[in-house]
Tab-separated table of C-alpha atoms and ligand atoms in Angstrom:
chain	number	residue	atom	x	y	z
Z	29	MET	CA	45.483	-35.610	-17.716
Z	30	ILE	CA	41.888	-35.371	-16.403
Z	31	ALA	CA	40.795	-35.023	-12.976
Z	32	PRO	CA	38.557	-38.320	-12.001
Z	33	ALA	CA	35.845	-36.009	-11.094
Z	34	THR	CA	35.651	-34.376	-14.955
Z	35	ARG	CA	36.245	-37.474	-16.500
Z	36	THR	CA	32.861	-38.940	-14.830
Z	37	VAL	CA	31.075	-35.899	-15.922
Z	38	LEU	CA	32.361	-36.244	-19.305
Z	39	VAL	CA	31.454	-40.154	-20.079
Z	40	GLY	CA	28.015	-39.212	-18.480
Z	41	CYS	CA	27.766	-36.475	-21.062
Z	42	LEU	CA	28.699	-38.634	-23.929
Z	43	GLY	CA	25.889	-41.400	-22.701
Z	44	LEU	CA	23.040	-38.925	-23.189
Z	45	VAL	CA	21.945	-36.468	-25.301
Z	46	LEU	CA	24.589	-33.860	-25.627
Z	47	SER	CA	22.307	-30.786	-25.104
Z	48	LEU	CA	21.882	-31.994	-21.556
Z	49	CYS	CA	24.980	-31.544	-20.549
Z	50	ALA	CA	25.710	-28.359	-18.617
Z	51	PRO	CA	27.288	-25.491	-20.354
Z	52	ALA	CA	30.597	-24.731	-18.629
Z	53	GLY	CA	30.377	-22.331	-15.802
Z	54	ALA	CA	26.856	-23.343	-15.209
Z	55	GLY	CA	27.354	-23.266	-11.445
Z	56	ALA	CA	27.339	-25.669	-8.594
Z	57	SER	CA	24.822	-27.852	-6.534
Z	58	GLY	CA	21.892	-28.281	-8.200
Z	59	GLN	CA	19.142	-29.477	-5.896
Z	60	TRP	CA	15.870	-30.488	-7.192
Z	61	ARG	CA	12.878	-32.249	-4.869
Z	62	TRP	CA	10.172	-34.354	-5.945
Z	63	PRO	CA	7.210	-32.138	-6.483
Z	64	VAL	CA	4.625	-33.750	-3.707
Z	65	ALA	CA	4.610	-35.728	-0.656
Z	66	GLY	CA	4.536	-39.211	0.171
Z	67	SER	CA	6.170	-41.704	-1.811
Z	68	HIS	CA	8.059	-41.715	-5.410
Z	69	ARG	CA	5.542	-42.917	-7.417
Z	70	VAL	CA	5.299	-42.531	-11.202
Z	71	VAL	CA	1.771	-43.642	-12.539
Z	72	HIS	CA	2.424	-42.770	-16.275
Z	73	PRO	CA	5.669	-42.851	-17.747
Z	74	TYR	CA	6.939	-40.800	-19.967
Z	75	GLN	CA	6.332	-41.717	-23.688
Z	76	PRO	CA	7.480	-38.928	-26.300
Z	77	PRO	CA	5.716	-39.298	-29.862
Z	78	ALA	CA	8.112	-40.071	-32.351
Z	79	HIS	CA	6.960	-36.993	-34.018
Z	80	ASP	CA	6.420	-33.614	-32.831
Z	81	TRP	CA	2.774	-33.555	-34.022
Z	82	LEU	CA	1.734	-37.073	-32.883
Z	83	PRO	CA	-0.049	-37.842	-29.592
Z	84	GLY	CA	2.168	-38.961	-26.572
Z	85	HIS	CA	2.890	-38.239	-22.994
Z	86	ARG	CA	5.114	-35.252	-22.644
Z	87	GLY	CA	5.272	-35.521	-18.829
Z	88	VAL	CA	5.109	-38.116	-15.996
Z	89	ASP	CA	2.346	-38.472	-13.787
Z	90	LEU	CA	3.435	-38.628	-10.462
Z	91	GLY	CA	1.120	-40.275	-7.901
Z	92	VAL	CA	0.167	-38.378	-4.805
Z	93	GLY	CA	-0.675	-39.730	-1.070
Z	94	SER	CA	-3.115	-37.898	0.960
Z	95	SER	CA	-1.126	-34.607	0.942
Z	96	ARG	CA	-2.489	-32.648	-2.042
Z	97	VAL	CA	0.506	-29.876	-1.980
Z	98	VAL	CA	2.306	-29.513	-4.921
Z	99	TYR	CA	6.133	-28.003	-4.596
Z	100	ALA	CA	8.775	-26.969	-7.181
Z	101	VAL	CA	11.178	-28.521	-8.586
Z	102	GLY	CA	13.766	-26.517	-8.257
Z	103	VAL	CA	14.938	-22.715	-8.252
Z	104	GLY	CA	13.134	-20.620	-10.455
Z	105	ARG	CA	10.465	-18.288	-11.628
Z	106	VAL	CA	6.974	-18.381	-12.527
Z	107	SER	CA	6.759	-17.812	-15.595
Z	108	PHE	CA	3.178	-18.792	-16.381
Z	109	VAL	CA	-0.148	-19.308	-14.334
Z	110	GLY	CA	-3.310	-19.844	-16.207
Z	111	GLN	CA	-5.433	-22.507	-18.239
Z	112	ILE	CA	-4.411	-24.925	-21.251
Z	113	ALA	CA	-6.659	-26.770	-22.816
Z	114	GLN	CA	-9.223	-26.359	-19.590
Z	115	ARG	CA	-6.324	-27.311	-17.301
Z	116	SER	CA	-4.886	-25.641	-14.399
Z	117	VAL	CA	-1.240	-25.527	-15.484
Z	118	ILE	CA	1.895	-23.819	-13.387
Z	119	VAL	CA	5.228	-23.021	-15.456
Z	120	ILE	CA	7.961	-22.711	-13.868
Z	121	ALA	CA	11.283	-21.236	-15.730
Z	122	HIS	CA	14.818	-22.583	-14.241
Z	123	ALA	CA	18.534	-21.978	-15.477
Z	124	GLY	CA	19.797	-23.397	-18.180
Z	125	ASN	CA	16.633	-22.666	-20.323
Z	126	LEU	CA	14.959	-25.518	-18.420
Z	127	ARG	CA	10.930	-25.265	-17.532
Z	128	THR	CA	8.972	-27.421	-15.333
Z	129	THR	CA	4.837	-27.721	-15.970
Z	130	TYR	CA	2.610	-28.882	-13.148
Z	131	GLU	CA	-0.721	-29.726	-13.738
Z	132	PRO	CA	-3.641	-29.583	-12.990
Z	133	VAL	CA	-3.028	-27.585	-10.039
Z	134	THR	CA	-4.507	-24.729	-8.324
Z	135	ALA	CA	-1.511	-21.540	-7.859
Z	136	THR	CA	-0.536	-20.334	-4.455
Z	137	VAL	CA	2.174	-18.706	-6.704
Z	138	ARG	CA	1.720	-15.637	-8.867
Z	139	LEU	CA	3.380	-14.800	-12.094
Z	140	GLY	CA	6.400	-13.689	-11.957
Z	141	GLN	CA	7.206	-14.857	-8.293
Z	142	ARG	CA	10.352	-16.377	-7.520
Z	143	VAL	CA	10.542	-19.497	-5.596
Z	144	ALA	CA	12.821	-22.281	-4.218
Z	145	ALA	CA	13.517	-25.822	-4.560
Z	146	GLY	CA	10.771	-27.339	-2.293
Z	147	GLN	CA	8.609	-24.427	-1.850
Z	148	ARG	CA	4.535	-24.626	-2.361
Z	149	ILE	CA	3.376	-23.674	-5.405
Z	150	GLY	CA	-0.360	-24.769	-5.070
Z	151	MET	CA	-3.081	-27.670	-4.612
Z	152	LEU	CA	-3.029	-30.478	-6.703
Z	153	GLN	CA	-6.928	-30.337	-7.803
Z	154	ARG	CA	-9.520	-33.554	-7.612
Z	155	ASN	CA	-10.179	-33.356	-11.124
Z	156	GLY	CA	-8.766	-32.578	-14.300
Z	157	SER	CA	-5.812	-34.608	-14.299
Z	158	HIS	CA	-5.525	-37.680	-16.581
Z	159	CYS	CA	-5.217	-40.287	-13.578
Z	160	ARG	CA	-8.048	-41.877	-11.502
Z	161	PRO	CA	-7.272	-41.192	-8.466
Z	162	SER	CA	-5.920	-37.894	-9.474
Z	163	CYS	CA	-2.190	-37.444	-10.094
Z	164	LEU	CA	0.116	-34.681	-10.928
Z	165	HIS	CA	1.289	-34.331	-14.422
Z	166	LEU	CA	4.888	-33.112	-14.262
Z	167	GLY	CA	6.766	-31.780	-17.828
Z	168	LEU	CA	10.411	-30.670	-18.205
Z	169	LYS	CA	11.490	-29.046	-21.641
Z	170	ARG	CA	14.747	-27.389	-22.377
Z	171	GLY	CA	13.691	-24.801	-25.007
Z	172	THR	CA	10.987	-26.241	-26.928
Z	173	THR	CA	12.127	-30.016	-26.783
Z	174	TYR	CA	10.473	-31.787	-24.169
Z	175	LEU	CA	12.801	-33.793	-21.861
Z	176	ASN	CA	11.937	-36.794	-19.520
Z	177	PRO	CA	11.208	-34.952	-16.258
Z	178	LEU	CA	12.753	-38.000	-14.311
Z	179	LEU	CA	15.913	-36.837	-15.555
Z	180	LEU	CA	15.762	-34.115	-12.641
Z	181	PHE	CA	15.900	-36.654	-10.466
Z	182	ALA	CA	18.548	-39.351	-11.287
Z	183	PRO	CA	21.249	-39.411	-9.004
Z	184	THR	CA	23.739	-40.373	-11.615
Z	185	ARG	CA	22.420	-37.854	-14.337
Z	186	ALA	CA	20.861	-35.097	-12.504
Z	187	ARG	CA	24.390	-33.353	-12.405
Z	188	LEU	CA	24.504	-33.384	-16.075
Z	189	LEU	CA	21.500	-30.639	-15.813
Z	190	PRO	CA	22.913	-27.225	-15.578
Z	191	HIS	CA	23.168	-26.259	-12.043
Z	192	LEU	CA	21.183	-23.399	-10.370
Z	193	GLY	CA	22.068	-21.143	-8.039
Z	194	HIS	CA	25.543	-18.842	-8.408
O	13	LIG	ZN1	0.596	-37.275	-17.808
């Protein structure tokens, strides 16, 4: 007899790529926060290419309101701050071999710094994003595989990702 809660998770996992399922004993209470203030608006969706070498949109572009403050989506450690293809990028490493990327952002955190979910990590730059007006490009990877960052925020799926803490 499987407990109802366990069964829900199992069914949910089967509905997703298996690698998204939380490993056993990964902990509890995963908390993911939207990285910008204001309404949750996706300007450009996630459009992964059919093959790694083809162009695509390996992330989501999020509309911003009057505030340009950018927040960490989850607990983690800053694993990169610098320029990639002439854009200012912050990368945060999370539990479960997950990484989130934020661009174009002027960092207010330093390499190696631990951050909490919802902690300010920088300011969105006015130029350098691929939207007009500017937007935040948010990326999500597990290992070398790009994932749709919106998975983090979907209420029924967020718990399938590795939980943080503990
Ligand atoms: Zn983008």
